[in-house]
PDB file of C-alpha atoms in Angstrom:
ATOM      1  CA  MET A 204      -7.879  -8.844  18.946  1.00  0.00           C
ATOM      2  CA  ASN A 205      -9.413  -6.189  16.747  1.00  0.00           C
ATOM      3  CA  LYS A 206     -11.337  -8.068  14.092  1.00  0.00           C
ATOM      4  CA  GLY A 207     -12.408  -4.801  12.442  1.00  0.00           C
ATOM      5  CA  GLY A 208      -8.906  -4.442  11.043  1.00  0.00           C
ATOM      6  CA  GLY A 209      -7.584  -0.975  11.709  1.00  0.00           C
ATOM      7  CA  SER A 210      -4.313  -1.651   9.878  1.00  0.00           C
ATOM      8  CA  GLY A 211      -5.623  -2.056   6.332  1.00  0.00           C
ATOM      9  CA  GLY A 212      -8.538   0.369   6.483  1.00  0.00           C
ATOM     10  CA  GLY A 213      -6.492   3.430   5.543  1.00  0.00           C
ATOM     11  CA  MET A 214      -5.911   2.223   2.029  1.00  0.00           C
ATOM     12  CA  ALA A 215      -9.544   1.519   1.232  1.00  0.00           C
ATOM     13  CA  GLY A 216     -10.620   5.146   1.592  1.00  0.00           C
ATOM     14  CA  SER A 217      -7.981   6.516  -0.772  1.00  0.00           C
ATOM     15  CA  GLY A 218      -9.219   4.791  -3.915  1.00  0.00           C
ATOM     16  CA  GLY A 219     -11.541   6.307  -6.436  1.00  0.00           C
ATOM     17  CA  GLY A 220     -13.306   3.045  -7.188  1.00  0.00           C
ATOM     18  CA  SER A 221     -11.112   2.066 -10.127  1.00  0.00           C
ATOM     19  CA  GLY A 222      -7.516   1.777 -11.168  1.00  0.00           C
ATOM     20  CA  PRO A 223      -4.471   0.542  -9.336  1.00  0.00           C
ATOM     21  CA  THR A 224      -5.444   2.107  -6.015  1.00  0.00           C
ATOM     22  CA  ALA A 225      -8.735   0.200  -5.867  1.00  0.00           C
ATOM     23  CA  ALA A 226      -6.965  -3.014  -6.855  1.00  0.00           C
ATOM     24  CA  ALA A 227      -4.357  -2.457  -4.149  1.00  0.00           C
ATOM     25  CA  ALA A 228      -7.095  -1.803  -1.596  1.00  0.00           C
ATOM     26  CA  ALA A 229      -8.912  -4.996  -2.609  1.00  0.00           C
ATOM     27  CA  ALA A 230      -5.677  -6.985  -2.391  1.00  0.00           C
ATOM     28  CA  ALA A 231      -4.939  -5.487   1.038  1.00  0.00           C
ATOM     29  CA  LEU A 232      -8.428  -6.395   2.244  1.00  0.00           C
ATOM     30  CA  GLN A 233      -8.035  -9.969   0.968  1.00  0.00           C
ATOM     31  CA  LYS A 234      -4.632 -10.251   2.655  1.00  0.00           C
ATOM     32  CA  GLN A 235      -6.066  -8.880   5.895  1.00  0.00           C
ATOM     33  CA  LYS A 236      -8.808 -11.516   5.875  1.00  0.00           C
ATOM     34  CA  ALA A 237      -6.260 -14.284   5.255  1.00  0.00           C
ATOM     35  CA  LEU A 238      -4.082 -13.024   8.107  1.00  0.00           C
ATOM     36  CA  LEU A 239      -7.054 -12.870  10.475  1.00  0.00           C
ATOM     37  CA  GLN A 240      -7.945 -16.457   9.569  1.00  0.00           C
ATOM     38  CA  ARG A 241      -4.352 -17.533  10.259  1.00  0.00           C
ATOM     39  CA  VAL A 242      -4.361 -15.807  13.639  1.00  0.00           C
ATOM     40  CA  GLU A 243      -7.675 -17.349  14.634  1.00  0.00           C
ATOM     41  CA  SER A 244      -6.632 -20.860  13.578  1.00  0.00           C
ATOM     42  CA  ASP A 245      -3.256 -20.591  15.352  1.00  0.00           C
ATOM     43  CA  ILE A 246      -4.782 -19.280  18.564  1.00  0.00           C
ATOM     44  CA  THR A 247      -7.469 -21.971  18.444  1.00  0.00           C
ATOM     45  CA  SER A 248      -4.745 -24.573  17.979  1.00  0.00           C
ATOM     46  CA  VAL A 249      -2.795 -23.289  20.993  1.00  0.00           C
ATOM     47  CA  VAL A 250      -5.891 -23.257  23.195  1.00  0.00           C
ATOM     48  CA  ASP A 251      -7.095 -26.710  22.061  1.00  0.00           C
ATOM     49  CA  ASN A 252      -3.688 -28.292  22.562  1.00  0.00           C
ATOM     50  CA  PHE A 253      -3.277 -26.694  25.970  1.00  0.00           C
ATOM     51  CA  THR A 254      -6.710 -28.005  26.976  1.00  0.00           C
ATOM     52  CA  GLN A 255      -5.754 -31.488  25.821  1.00  0.00           C
ATOM     53  CA  ILE A 256      -2.465 -31.340  27.772  1.00  0.00           C
ATOM     54  CA  VAL A 257      -4.361 -30.383  30.925  1.00  0.00           C
ATOM     55  CA  ASN A 258      -6.869 -33.208  30.350  1.00  0.00           C
ATOM     56  CA  VAL A 259      -4.132 -35.808  29.757  1.00  0.00           C
ATOM     57  CA  ALA A 260      -2.032 -34.599  32.696  1.00  0.00           C
ATOM     58  CA  ARG A 261      -3.944 -36.759  35.173  1.00  0.00           C
ATOM     59  CA  VAL A 262      -1.721 -39.439  36.692  1.00  0.00           C
ATOM     60  CA  SER A 263      -2.897 -43.008  36.071  1.00  0.00           C
ATOM     61  CA  ASP A 264      -1.820 -46.247  37.698  1.00  0.00           C
ATOM     62  CA  PRO A 265      -0.825 -48.467  34.760  1.00  0.00           C
ATOM     63  CA  PRO A 266       2.680 -47.621  33.448  1.00  0.00           C
ATOM     64  CA  MET A 267       1.578 -48.157  29.852  1.00  0.00           C
ATOM     65  CA  LYS A 268      -1.130 -45.539  30.254  1.00  0.00           C
ATOM     66  CA  ASN A 269       1.396 -43.048  31.693  1.00  0.00           C
ATOM     67  CA  SER A 270       3.731 -43.477  28.704  1.00  0.00           C
ATOM     68  CA  GLN A 271       0.842 -42.970  26.279  1.00  0.00           C
ATOM     69  CA  GLU A 272      -0.207 -39.858  28.153  1.00  0.00           C
ATOM     70  CA  SER A 273       3.376 -38.624  28.181  1.00  0.00           C
ATOM     71  CA  PHE A 274       3.626 -39.118  24.430  1.00  0.00           C
ATOM     72  CA  MET A 275       0.261 -37.375  23.967  1.00  0.00           C
ATOM     73  CA  MET A 276       1.432 -34.422  26.071  1.00  0.00           C
ATOM     74  CA  GLU A 277       4.679 -34.144  24.085  1.00  0.00           C
ATOM     75  CA  MET A 278       2.749 -34.231  20.822  1.00  0.00           C
ATOM     76  CA  ARG A 279       0.317 -31.540  22.021  1.00  0.00           C
ATOM     77  CA  ALA A 280       3.174 -29.414  23.337  1.00  0.00           C
ATOM     78  CA  SER A 281       4.893 -29.711  19.952  1.00  0.00           C
ATOM     79  CA  ARG A 282       1.728 -28.565  18.207  1.00  0.00           C
ATOM     80  CA  MET A 283       1.466 -25.620  20.598  1.00  0.00           C
ATOM     81  CA  VAL A 284       5.056 -24.635  19.794  1.00  0.00           C
ATOM     82  CA  GLN A 285       4.311 -24.853  16.055  1.00  0.00           C
ATOM     83  CA  ALA A 286       1.206 -22.677  16.433  1.00  0.00           C
ATOM     84  CA  ALA A 287       3.107 -20.136  18.555  1.00  0.00           C
ATOM     85  CA  ASP A 288       5.899 -20.078  15.958  1.00  0.00           C
ATOM     86  CA  SER A 289       3.306 -19.471  13.254  1.00  0.00           C
ATOM     87  CA  ILE A 290       1.915 -16.542  15.248  1.00  0.00           C
ATOM     88  CA  LEU A 291       5.418 -15.079  15.650  1.00  0.00           C
ATOM     89  CA  LYS A 292       6.016 -15.387  11.896  1.00  0.00           C
ATOM     90  CA  LEU A 293       2.681 -13.688  11.299  1.00  0.00           C
ATOM     91  CA  VAL A 294       3.672 -10.796  13.567  1.00  0.00           C
ATOM     92  CA  SER A 295       6.953 -10.463  11.674  1.00  0.00           C
ATOM     93  CA  GLU A 296       5.089 -10.491   8.350  1.00  0.00           C
ATOM     94  CA  LEU A 297       2.709  -7.811   9.610  1.00  0.00           C
ATOM     95  CA  LYS A 298       5.638  -5.618  10.658  1.00  0.00           C
ATOM     96  CA  GLN A 299       7.264  -6.010   7.249  1.00  0.00           C
ATOM     97  CA  THR A 300       3.977  -5.278   5.519  1.00  0.00           C
ATOM     98  CA  ALA A 301       3.523  -2.132   7.579  1.00  0.00           C
ATOM     99  CA  ILE A 302       7.034  -0.964   6.731  1.00  0.00           C
ATOM    100  CA  PHE A 303       6.872  -1.763   3.027  1.00  0.00           C
ATOM    101  CA  SER A 304       3.321  -0.511   2.551  1.00  0.00           C
ATOM    102  CA  GLY A 305       4.526   2.798   3.971  1.00  0.00           C
ATOM    103  CA  PHE A 306       7.207   2.894   1.273  1.00  0.00           C
ATOM    104  CA  ALA A 307       4.705   1.852  -1.377  1.00  0.00           C
ATOM    105  CA  SER A 308       2.330   4.580  -0.262  1.00  0.00           C
ATOM    106  CA  LEU A 309       5.148   7.110  -0.341  1.00  0.00           C
ATOM    107  CA  ASN A 310       6.177   5.970  -3.827  1.00  0.00           C
ATOM    108  CA  ASP A 311       2.574   6.211  -5.013  1.00  0.00           C
ATOM    109  CA  HIS A 312       2.356   9.746  -3.648  1.00  0.00           C
ATOM    110  CA  VAL A 313       5.625  10.739  -5.340  1.00  0.00           C
ATOM    111  CA  GLU A 314       4.450   9.266  -8.658  1.00  0.00           C
ATOM    112  CA  GLN A 315       1.148  11.106  -8.325  1.00  0.00           C
ATOM    113  CA  ARG A 316       2.939  14.402  -7.678  1.00  0.00           C
ATOM    114  CA  ILE A 317       5.261  13.795 -10.654  1.00  0.00           C
ATOM    115  CA  ALA A 318       2.233  13.233 -12.882  1.00  0.00           C
ATOM    116  CA  GLU A 319       0.629  16.432 -11.551  1.00  0.00           C
ATOM    117  CA  PHE A 320       3.796  18.438 -12.204  1.00  0.00           C
ATOM    118  CA  ASP A 321       4.140  16.950 -15.701  1.00  0.00           C
ATOM    119  CA  GLN A 322       0.548  17.998 -16.438  1.00  0.00           C
ATOM    120  CA  GLU A 323       1.260  21.475 -15.082  1.00  0.00           C
ATOM    121  CA  ALA A 324       4.411  21.686 -17.248  1.00  0.00           C
ATOM    122  CA  GLU A 325       2.392  20.721 -20.338  1.00  0.00           C
ATOM    123  CA  ASN A 326      -0.230  23.355 -19.520  1.00  0.00           C
ATOM    124  CA  THR A 327       2.496  25.959 -19.016  1.00  0.00           C
ATOM    125  CA  ASN A 328       4.181  25.042 -22.303  1.00  0.00           C
ATOM    126  CA  ARG A 329       0.843  25.328 -24.160  1.00  0.00           C
ATOM    127  CA  LEU A 330       0.203  28.705 -22.535  1.00  0.00           C
ATOM    128  CA  LEU A 331       3.677  29.948 -23.471  1.00  0.00           C
ATOM    129  CA  ALA A 332       3.225  28.739 -27.060  1.00  0.00           C
ATOM    130  CA  ARG A 333      -0.112  30.565 -27.287  1.00  0.00           C
ATOM    131  CA  ILE A 334       1.444  33.733 -25.849  1.00  0.00           C
ATOM    132  CA  ALA A 335       4.301  33.453 -28.360  1.00  0.00           C
ATOM    133  CA  ASP A 336       1.811  33.050 -31.223  1.00  0.00           C
ATOM    134  CA  ASP A 337      -0.216  36.035 -29.996  1.00  0.00           C
ATOM    135  CA  ALA A 338       2.947  38.131 -29.617  1.00  0.00           C
ATOM    136  CA  SER A 339       4.111  37.116 -33.089  1.00  0.00           C
ATOM    137  CA  ALA A 340       0.735  37.989 -34.619  1.00  0.00           C
ATOM    138  CA  SER A 341       0.656  41.326 -32.770  1.00  0.00           C
ATOM    139  CA  LEU A 342       4.208  42.117 -33.880  1.00  0.00           C
ATOM    140  CA  LYS A 343       3.346  41.363 -37.519  1.00  0.00           C
ATOM    141  CA  GLU A 344       0.277  43.564 -37.275  1.00  0.00           C
ATOM    142  CA  LEU A 345       2.306  46.398 -35.743  1.00  0.00           C
ATOM    143  CA  GLU A 346       5.017  46.016 -38.388  1.00  0.00           C
ATOM    144  CA  SER A 347       2.497  46.142 -41.216  1.00  0.00           C
ATOM    145  CA  HIS A 348       0.819  49.164 -39.638  1.00  0.00           C
ATOM    146  CA  TYR A 349       4.181  50.901 -39.157  1.00  0.00           C
ATOM    147  CA  TYR A 350       5.399  50.262 -42.688  1.00  0.00           C
ATOM    148  CA  SER A 351       2.134  51.470 -44.184  1.00  0.00           C
ATOM    149  CA  SER A 352       1.811  54.578 -42.024  1.00  0.00           C
ATOM    150  CA  ALA A 353       2.361  58.151 -43.258  1.00  0.00           C
ATOM    151  CA  GLN A 354       4.655  59.027 -40.367  1.00  0.00           C
ATOM    152  CA  ARG A 355       7.176  56.404 -41.447  1.00  0.00           C
ATOM    153  CA  LEU A 356       7.262  57.923 -44.911  1.00  0.00           C
ATOM    154  CA  ASP A 357       7.943  61.373 -43.410  1.00  0.00           C
ATOM    155  CA  ILE A 358      10.823  60.063 -41.318  1.00  0.00           C
ATOM    156  CA  ASP A 359      12.453  58.160 -44.157  1.00  0.00           C
ATOM    157  CA  ILE A 360      12.458  61.128 -46.546  1.00  0.00           C
TER     158      ILE A 360
END
């Protein structure tokens, strides 16, 4: 069991310290801690119940004692099954989280690229507007120079 948590560590390095990415990383870290606690408690439960079953498994002489031990073993076995089921559900949840976090990461990347392209489009539009203004000003200057020149007067006459 890797208690360092290699599965959620990739998200923590991608944040800038603020914003939705940092909040997502903090939420992922909190979820990872909760999942580790669940795993540890479930495994402890399985081990403790198995130990108790082994301890109770001794055969005794009085029939009443045997029925109590049998009931105790059934109860412990039931608890072991519940803990194992909890671990299986946890594994399923981890698989789903891995799948959906991959989609979430992909969506975040796509949204980031869309924002970058929108910014680039705005910059391009501003540049084109400035070029159009410069071209318009240059054209007006050339027109005024042309209409006031002596060569134009010679051609028109």
